[in-house]
Amino acid sequence: MSSLLEYKCPCCGGAIEFNTEVQRMKCPYCDTEFDVEAMQQYDQELQEEKPDYIHWDTSAGGQWTEDETTGMRLYVCESCGGEIVGDENTAATKCPYCDNPVVMMEQFTGGLKPDYVIPFKLDKEKAKEVLRNFYKGKRLLPRNFKDENHIDEIRGIYVPYWLFDADTEGTVRYKATKVTGHWSDSNYNYTQISVFSVIRGGTLQFENVPADGSSKMADDMMESLEPYYFSEAVDFQTAYLAGYLADKYDVTSDECIERVNQRMKKSTEDSFRETVHGYGTVETSHSSIQVENGKAKYALYPVWILNTRWKGENFTFAVNGQTGKIAGRMPVDWAAFWRWFAGITVVVAILAYLVMYIFLR
């Protein structure tokens, strides 16, 4: 059985063949020429490229003992379904995610016990100060967002996180271009652009790549609170929950793997990309990542949450309980916006009139 060997142009992707006139490989679509040896080497590189291989050990967390769960209670939000862990004295009256009342159900059972916890370093007053500073200068922020009554509703909660470790070996091939000449004739100006295949490879070690295990918290918001410093994490003890709420994970480590893989892959490509210099353009043509010794851990990370509503829409602000970094989407007071816009329009009109008056006198 025979098969037709076909070479693809690295520049445009078209099929190329040997051109007898120039005695080189030539693309009939973009007219790019290649040495035969260069095409053979390029083809060999393509054949040696590996697909991604990723394997994870996601057996994170341990089992709760009866002594640890004694006195712990499960609070369930009837609106968003959030399951929040507290103790028998927790005054859990509102869900930190949607601001609706929560109902105490039964003694906590089931689920995995976290491996680690990063204790809160910012108390409630410090978190409120972070929010006040965040509000400063936001002229279009509705006034009731700055109201102390809303700031007082901030609640501390331990958010479940899966932390991923892995040893990776990566190979990335880039398509790079460089302008190597200019010339002209009586009809046209020409620019010669050379195309290069640039390969980078190496090993990277990832530690504690985070992925939040709560579907109630937006992934982009949780990533905006990073980094957390795992060096300050301690072995989990239920005593750290005293005075705070703790969310139960409802997204498993297996469900987070795809997101973590993409973060690792992008970090690998970005790290290798930083070593490619001297070209006009560089774009990734192919990348592969081989993961070994992948393992997940289960931890609780501290977050202060302020949840409030404006004209029927829910807005959530989150503060990293370790570093004070804040994330959240703010509403716009459109009445204030149009007042501001009208003022700017008047000022611009006056300036335009003065300019015309000066130059047309």
CSV table of C-alpha atoms in Angstrom, one decimal:
chain,number,residue,atom,x,y,z
A,1,MET,CA,0.0,0.0,0.0
A,2,SER,CA,1.4,3.4,-1.0
A,3,SER,CA,0.8,6.8,0.4
A,4,LEU,CA,1.4,10.3,-0.9
A,5,LEU,CA,3.9,12.3,1.1
A,6,GLU,CA,2.8,15.9,1.4
A,7,TYR,CA,4.7,18.8,2.9
A,8,LYS,CA,2.8,21.8,4.4
A,9,CYS,CA,4.1,25.3,4.0
A,10,PRO,CA,5.1,26.7,7.4
A,11,CYS,CA,4.1,30.2,6.3
A,12,CYS,CA,0.6,29.7,4.9
A,13,GLY,CA,-0.2,26.0,5.4
A,14,GLY,CA,-0.5,25.2,1.7
A,15,ALA,CA,0.9,22.0,0.1
A,16,ILE,CA,4.4,22.6,-1.3
A,17,GLU,CA,6.4,20.6,-3.8
A,18,PHE,CA,9.8,20.5,-5.4
A,19,ASN,CA,10.2,23.2,-8.1
A,20,THR,CA,12.6,22.2,-10.9
A,21,GLU,CA,13.3,25.7,-12.1
A,22,VAL,CA,14.7,27.0,-8.8
A,23,GLN,CA,15.7,23.5,-7.5
A,24,ARG,CA,14.1,24.2,-4.2
A,25,MET,CA,10.8,23.4,-2.4
A,26,LYS,CA,8.4,26.2,-3.4
A,27,CYS,CA,4.9,27.0,-2.2
A,28,PRO,CA,2.5,27.8,-5.1
A,29,TYR,CA,0.3,29.9,-2.9
A,30,CYS,CA,2.7,32.3,-1.3
A,31,ASP,CA,5.8,31.7,-3.4
A,32,THR,CA,8.0,31.0,-0.4
A,33,GLU,CA,11.0,28.9,-1.2
A,34,PHE,CA,12.8,26.3,1.1
A,35,ASP,CA,15.9,24.2,0.9
A,36,VAL,CA,15.1,20.5,0.7
A,37,GLU,CA,17.3,19.8,3.8
A,38,ALA,CA,15.4,22.5,5.8
A,39,MET,CA,12.0,20.9,4.8
A,40,GLN,CA,13.2,17.5,5.8
A,41,GLN,CA,14.4,18.7,9.1
A,42,TYR,CA,11.1,20.6,9.6
A,43,ASP,CA,9.1,17.5,8.8
A,44,GLN,CA,11.2,15.5,11.2
A,45,GLU,CA,10.4,18.0,14.0
A,46,LEU,CA,6.7,17.7,13.3
A,47,GLN,CA,6.8,13.9,13.5
A,48,GLU,CA,8.7,14.1,16.8
A,49,GLU,CA,6.2,16.5,18.4
A,50,LYS,CA,4.1,14.8,21.2
A,51,PRO,CA,0.5,15.5,22.1
A,52,ASP,CA,-0.2,16.7,25.7
A,53,TYR,CA,0.0,13.9,28.3
A,54,ILE,CA,-1.6,14.8,31.6
A,55,HIS,CA,-2.2,12.5,34.5
A,56,TRP,CA,-3.3,13.6,38.0
A,57,ASP,CA,-3.6,12.0,41.4
A,58,THR,CA,-6.6,13.9,42.8
A,59,SER,CA,-7.0,11.9,46.0
A,60,ALA,CA,-6.9,15.1,48.1
A,61,GLY,CA,-8.3,15.6,51.6
A,62,GLY,CA,-9.0,13.2,54.4
A,63,GLN,CA,-12.1,11.9,56.3
A,64,TRP,CA,-13.7,13.7,59.2
A,65,THR,CA,-13.7,12.0,62.5
A,66,GLU,CA,-16.7,12.0,64.8
A,67,ASP,CA,-14.9,14.2,67.3
A,68,GLU,CA,-14.2,16.8,64.7
A,69,THR,CA,-17.8,17.1,63.4
A,70,THR,CA,-19.4,17.2,66.9
A,71,GLY,CA,-21.0,20.6,67.2
A,72,MET,CA,-20.5,21.5,63.6
A,73,ARG,CA,-23.6,22.6,61.7
A,74,LEU,CA,-24.5,22.8,58.0
A,75,TYR,CA,-26.3,25.9,56.8
A,76,VAL,CA,-28.1,25.7,53.5
A,77,CYS,CA,-29.1,28.7,51.4
A,78,GLU,CA,-32.6,28.3,50.0
A,79,SER,CA,-31.8,30.7,47.1
A,80,CYS,CA,-28.5,29.6,45.6
A,81,GLY,CA,-28.1,26.2,47.4
A,82,GLY,CA,-24.8,27.1,49.0
A,83,GLU,CA,-23.8,24.8,51.8
A,84,ILE,CA,-21.9,26.6,54.5
A,85,VAL,CA,-20.2,25.0,57.5
A,86,GLY,CA,-20.3,26.7,60.9
A,87,ASP,CA,-20.4,25.7,64.6
A,88,GLU,CA,-23.4,25.4,66.9
A,89,ASN,CA,-23.0,29.1,68.0
A,90,THR,CA,-22.7,30.5,64.5
A,91,ALA,CA,-25.1,33.3,63.9
A,92,ALA,CA,-25.5,32.6,60.2
A,93,THR,CA,-28.3,34.8,59.1
A,94,LYS,CA,-27.4,35.6,55.5
A,95,CYS,CA,-25.7,33.8,52.7
A,96,PRO,CA,-22.4,35.4,51.9
A,97,TYR,CA,-22.8,34.7,48.2
A,98,CYS,CA,-26.3,36.0,47.4
A,99,ASP,CA,-27.2,37.8,50.6
A,100,ASN,CA,-30.4,35.7,51.2
A,101,PRO,CA,-31.3,34.1,54.5
A,102,VAL,CA,-29.7,30.7,55.3
A,103,VAL,CA,-31.3,27.9,57.2
A,104,MET,CA,-29.5,25.7,59.8
A,105,MET,CA,-30.2,22.1,58.8
A,106,GLU,CA,-28.3,19.4,60.7
A,107,GLN,CA,-25.0,18.4,62.1
A,108,PHE,CA,-22.3,18.4,59.5
A,109,THR,CA,-21.5,15.1,57.9
A,110,GLY,CA,-19.8,13.9,54.7
A,111,GLY,CA,-17.4,15.6,52.4
A,112,LEU,CA,-13.6,15.6,52.6
A,113,LYS,CA,-11.7,17.3,55.4
A,114,PRO,CA,-9.2,19.9,54.2
A,115,ASP,CA,-5.5,19.2,54.3
A,116,TYR,CA,-4.5,22.8,54.9
A,117,VAL,CA,-5.9,26.2,55.9
A,118,ILE,CA,-4.5,29.7,55.5
A,119,PRO,CA,-5.8,31.5,58.6
A,120,PHE,CA,-7.3,35.0,58.3
A,121,LYS,CA,-4.6,37.7,58.8
A,122,LEU,CA,-7.0,40.7,58.2
A,123,ASP,CA,-9.7,41.2,60.7
A,124,LYS,CA,-13.1,42.6,59.9
A,125,GLU,CA,-12.1,46.3,60.6
A,126,LYS,CA,-9.1,46.0,58.3
A,127,ALA,CA,-11.2,44.4,55.5
A,128,LYS,CA,-13.7,47.3,55.9
A,129,GLU,CA,-10.8,49.8,55.5
A,130,VAL,CA,-9.7,48.0,52.3
A,131,LEU,CA,-13.3,48.5,50.9
A,132,ARG,CA,-13.4,52.1,51.9
A,133,ASN,CA,-10.1,52.8,50.2
A,134,PHE,CA,-11.4,50.9,47.1
A,135,TYR,CA,-14.5,53.2,47.0
A,136,LYS,CA,-12.4,56.4,47.1
A,137,GLY,CA,-12.3,58.4,43.9
A,138,LYS,CA,-15.2,56.4,42.3
A,139,ARG,CA,-17.4,59.3,41.6
A,140,LEU,CA,-19.9,57.2,39.6
A,141,LEU,CA,-20.4,54.7,42.4
A,142,PRO,CA,-24.0,54.8,43.9
A,143,ARG,CA,-24.0,56.4,47.3
A,144,ASN,CA,-25.6,53.4,49.1
A,145,PHE,CA,-22.5,51.4,48.1
A,146,LYS,CA,-20.5,53.7,50.3
A,147,ASP,CA,-23.1,53.4,53.1
A,148,GLU,CA,-21.6,52.1,56.4
A,149,ASN,CA,-24.6,49.8,56.8
A,150,HIS,CA,-23.5,47.8,53.8
A,151,ILE,CA,-19.9,47.7,54.8
A,152,ASP,CA,-20.9,46.3,58.2
A,153,GLU,CA,-22.4,43.3,56.4
A,154,ILE,CA,-19.0,42.0,55.3
A,155,ARG,CA,-18.6,38.4,56.3
A,156,GLY,CA,-15.5,36.2,56.6
A,157,ILE,CA,-15.6,32.8,54.9
A,158,TYR,CA,-13.1,30.1,54.1
A,159,VAL,CA,-13.4,29.3,50.4
A,160,PRO,CA,-12.5,25.7,49.3
A,161,TYR,CA,-9.5,25.5,47.0
A,162,TRP,CA,-7.8,22.6,45.2
A,163,LEU,CA,-4.1,23.0,44.9
A,164,PHE,CA,-2.2,21.2,42.2
A,165,ASP,CA,1.5,20.2,42.1
A,166,ALA,CA,3.2,18.8,39.0
A,167,ASP,CA,6.5,18.2,37.3
A,168,THR,CA,6.2,19.1,33.7
A,169,GLU,CA,8.3,18.8,30.6
A,170,GLY,CA,7.3,21.1,27.7
A,171,THR,CA,8.1,21.7,24.1
A,172,VAL,CA,6.9,24.7,22.2
A,173,ARG,CA,7.4,25.6,18.5
A,174,TYR,CA,7.0,29.1,17.4
A,175,LYS,CA,6.6,30.6,13.9
A,176,ALA,CA,8.7,33.7,13.9
A,177,THR,CA,9.3,36.3,11.1
A,178,LYS,CA,11.9,39.0,10.5
A,179,VAL,CA,12.2,41.6,7.8
A,180,THR,CA,15.5,40.9,6.1
A,181,GLY,CA,15.4,43.2,3.1
A,182,HIS,CA,13.8,46.0,1.1
A,183,TRP,CA,14.1,47.0,-2.5
A,184,SER,CA,12.2,48.7,-5.3
A,185,ASP,CA,11.8,48.7,-9.1
A,186,SER,CA,10.0,51.0,-11.4
A,187,ASN,CA,6.6,49.6,-10.4
A,188,TYR,CA,6.7,48.2,-6.9
A,189,ASN,CA,8.3,48.4,-3.4
A,190,TYR,CA,9.3,45.0,-2.0
A,191,THR,CA,9.8,43.8,1.5
A,192,GLN,CA,11.5,40.4,2.1
A,193,ILE,CA,10.3,38.6,5.2
A,194,SER,CA,12.1,35.5,6.4
A,195,VAL,CA,10.2,32.9,8.3
A,196,PHE,CA,11.8,30.8,11.1
A,197,SER,CA,10.8,27.8,13.1
A,198,VAL,CA,11.9,28.4,16.7
A,199,ILE,CA,11.8,25.6,19.2
A,200,ARG,CA,12.0,25.9,23.0
A,201,GLY,CA,11.9,23.1,25.5
A,202,GLY,CA,12.6,22.4,29.1
A,203,THR,CA,11.1,21.4,32.5
A,204,LEU,CA,9.0,23.4,34.9
A,205,GLN,CA,7.9,22.6,38.4
A,206,PHE,CA,4.5,23.8,39.5
A,207,GLU,CA,3.5,24.0,43.1
A,208,ASN,CA,0.1,24.9,44.6
A,209,VAL,CA,-1.6,26.0,41.4
A,210,PRO,CA,-5.0,27.1,42.8
A,211,ALA,CA,-8.5,26.4,41.6
A,212,ASP,CA,-11.5,27.3,43.7
A,213,GLY,CA,-13.8,24.5,44.5
A,214,SER,CA,-17.0,26.6,44.9
A,215,SER,CA,-19.4,27.2,42.0
A,216,LYS,CA,-20.9,30.2,43.8
A,217,MET,CA,-17.7,32.2,43.4
A,218,ALA,CA,-16.8,33.3,39.9
A,219,ASP,CA,-13.4,31.8,38.8
A,220,ASP,CA,-12.2,35.2,37.4
A,221,MET,CA,-12.9,36.9,40.7
A,222,MET,CA,-11.1,34.2,42.7
A,223,GLU,CA,-8.1,34.4,40.4
A,224,SER,CA,-8.1,38.2,40.8
A,225,LEU,CA,-7.5,37.7,44.5
A,226,GLU,CA,-4.3,35.7,43.9
A,227,PRO,CA,-1.7,35.3,45.0
A,228,TYR,CA,-2.1,33.5,48.3
A,229,TYR,CA,1.1,32.6,50.1
A,230,PHE,CA,1.1,28.9,50.9
A,231,SER,CA,4.1,29.3,53.1
A,232,GLU,CA,1.7,30.6,55.7
A,233,ALA,CA,-0.6,27.6,55.4
A,234,VAL,CA,-1.0,25.2,58.4
A,235,ASP,CA,-2.4,21.8,58.9
A,236,PHE,CA,-6.2,22.0,59.1
A,237,GLN,CA,-7.8,22.2,62.5
A,238,THR,CA,-11.5,22.9,63.1
A,239,ALA,CA,-10.5,25.7,65.6
A,240,TYR,CA,-9.6,27.9,62.7
A,241,LEU,CA,-13.3,28.0,61.7
A,242,ALA,CA,-14.3,29.7,65.0
A,243,GLY,CA,-15.9,33.1,64.2
A,244,TYR,CA,-16.0,32.4,60.5
A,245,LEU,CA,-18.0,30.5,57.9
A,246,ALA,CA,-16.6,27.8,55.7
A,247,ASP,CA,-18.0,26.8,52.3
A,248,LYS,CA,-18.2,23.1,51.4
A,249,TYR,CA,-16.7,22.4,48.0
A,250,ASP,CA,-19.2,21.5,45.3
A,251,VAL,CA,-16.7,21.4,42.4
A,252,THR,CA,-14.4,18.3,42.6
A,253,SER,CA,-10.7,18.3,42.0
A,254,ASP,CA,-11.4,16.2,38.8
A,255,GLU,CA,-13.7,19.0,37.5
A,256,CYS,CA,-10.9,21.6,38.0
A,257,ILE,CA,-8.2,19.7,36.1
A,258,GLU,CA,-9.0,21.2,32.7
A,259,ARG,CA,-8.8,24.7,34.0
A,260,VAL,CA,-5.5,24.0,35.8
A,261,ASN,CA,-4.1,22.3,32.7
A,262,GLN,CA,-4.8,25.4,30.7
A,263,ARG,CA,-3.1,27.6,33.3
A,264,MET,CA,0.0,25.4,33.3
A,265,LYS,CA,0.1,25.3,29.5
A,266,LYS,CA,-0.2,29.1,29.2
A,267,SER,CA,2.5,29.6,31.9
A,268,THR,CA,4.8,27.2,30.0
A,269,GLU,CA,4.3,28.9,26.7
A,270,ASP,CA,4.7,32.4,28.3
A,271,SER,CA,7.9,31.3,30.1
A,272,PHE,CA,9.5,29.9,26.9
A,273,ARG,CA,8.2,32.8,24.9
A,274,GLU,CA,10.3,35.2,27.0
A,275,THR,CA,13.4,33.5,25.7
A,276,VAL,CA,12.6,34.2,22.0
A,277,HIS,CA,14.2,37.5,20.9
A,278,GLY,CA,15.2,39.3,17.8
A,279,TYR,CA,12.1,38.6,15.6
A,280,GLY,CA,9.4,41.0,14.3
A,281,THR,CA,6.6,38.6,15.1
A,282,VAL,CA,6.3,35.4,17.1
A,283,GLU,CA,3.3,33.1,17.4
A,284,THR,CA,2.9,29.7,18.9
A,285,SER,CA,2.5,26.9,16.2
A,286,HIS,CA,2.5,23.9,18.5
A,287,SER,CA,3.0,23.1,22.2
A,288,SER,CA,2.9,20.0,24.2
A,289,ILE,CA,3.1,19.5,27.9
A,290,GLN,CA,4.0,16.2,29.7
A,291,VAL,CA,2.8,16.1,33.3
A,292,GLU,CA,4.4,13.7,35.8
A,293,ASN,CA,3.8,13.4,39.6
A,294,GLY,CA,0.6,15.4,39.4
A,295,LYS,CA,-1.1,15.6,42.7
A,296,ALA,CA,-3.9,17.7,44.3
A,297,LYS,CA,-4.3,19.0,47.8
A,298,TYR,CA,-7.4,20.4,49.5
A,299,ALA,CA,-7.2,23.7,51.4
A,300,LEU,CA,-9.4,26.5,52.7
A,301,TYR,CA,-8.4,30.1,51.8
A,302,PRO,CA,-9.6,33.2,53.7
A,303,VAL,CA,-11.9,35.6,51.9
A,304,TRP,CA,-14.0,38.5,53.2
A,305,ILE,CA,-17.2,38.9,51.2
A,306,LEU,CA,-19.5,41.9,50.8
A,307,ASN,CA,-22.7,41.1,48.9
A,308,THR,CA,-25.2,43.9,48.2
A,309,ARG,CA,-27.9,44.7,45.6
A,310,TRP,CA,-28.4,47.8,43.4
A,311,LYS,CA,-31.6,48.2,41.4
A,312,GLY,CA,-32.4,44.4,41.6
A,313,GLU,CA,-28.9,43.3,40.6
A,314,ASN,CA,-26.5,41.5,42.9
A,315,PHE,CA,-22.9,42.7,43.3
A,316,THR,CA,-20.2,40.9,45.1
A,317,PHE,CA,-16.9,42.2,46.4
A,318,ALA,CA,-14.2,39.9,47.7
A,319,VAL,CA,-11.1,40.7,49.8
A,320,ASN,CA,-8.2,38.3,50.2
A,321,GLY,CA,-8.2,37.6,53.9
A,322,GLN,CA,-4.4,37.1,53.9
A,323,THR,CA,-3.1,40.0,51.7
A,324,GLY,CA,-5.9,42.5,51.4
A,325,LYS,CA,-6.2,42.3,47.7
A,326,ILE,CA,-9.7,43.2,46.5
A,327,ALA,CA,-11.8,42.3,43.5
A,328,GLY,CA,-15.3,43.1,42.4
A,329,ARG,CA,-17.6,44.7,39.9
A,330,MET,CA,-19.1,48.1,40.7
A,331,PRO,CA,-22.4,49.5,39.5
A,332,VAL,CA,-22.7,52.9,37.8
A,333,ASP,CA,-24.9,55.7,39.1
A,334,TRP,CA,-26.2,56.7,35.7
A,335,ALA,CA,-27.8,59.9,37.0
A,336,ALA,CA,-24.4,60.9,38.3
A,337,PHE,CA,-22.8,59.9,35.0
A,338,TRP,CA,-25.1,62.1,32.9
A,339,ARG,CA,-24.5,65.0,35.2
A,340,TRP,CA,-20.8,64.5,34.8
A,341,PHE,CA,-21.1,64.0,31.1
A,342,ALA,CA,-23.2,67.2,30.8
A,343,GLY,CA,-20.6,69.1,32.8
A,344,ILE,CA,-17.8,67.9,30.5
A,345,THR,CA,-19.8,68.7,27.4
A,346,VAL,CA,-20.3,72.3,28.6
A,347,VAL,CA,-16.6,72.7,29.4
A,348,VAL,CA,-15.6,71.3,26.0
A,349,ALA,CA,-18.0,73.6,24.2
A,350,ILE,CA,-16.7,76.7,26.1
A,351,LEU,CA,-13.1,75.7,25.2
A,352,ALA,CA,-14.0,75.2,21.6
A,353,TYR,CA,-15.8,78.6,21.5
A,354,LEU,CA,-12.7,80.3,23.0
A,355,VAL,CA,-10.4,78.7,20.5
A,356,MET,CA,-12.5,79.7,17.6
A,357,TYR,CA,-12.8,83.2,19.0
A,358,ILE,CA,-9.1,83.6,19.4
A,359,PHE,CA,-8.2,82.2,15.9
A,360,LEU,CA,-11.0,83.8,14.0
A,361,ARG,CA,-10.7,87.3,15.3
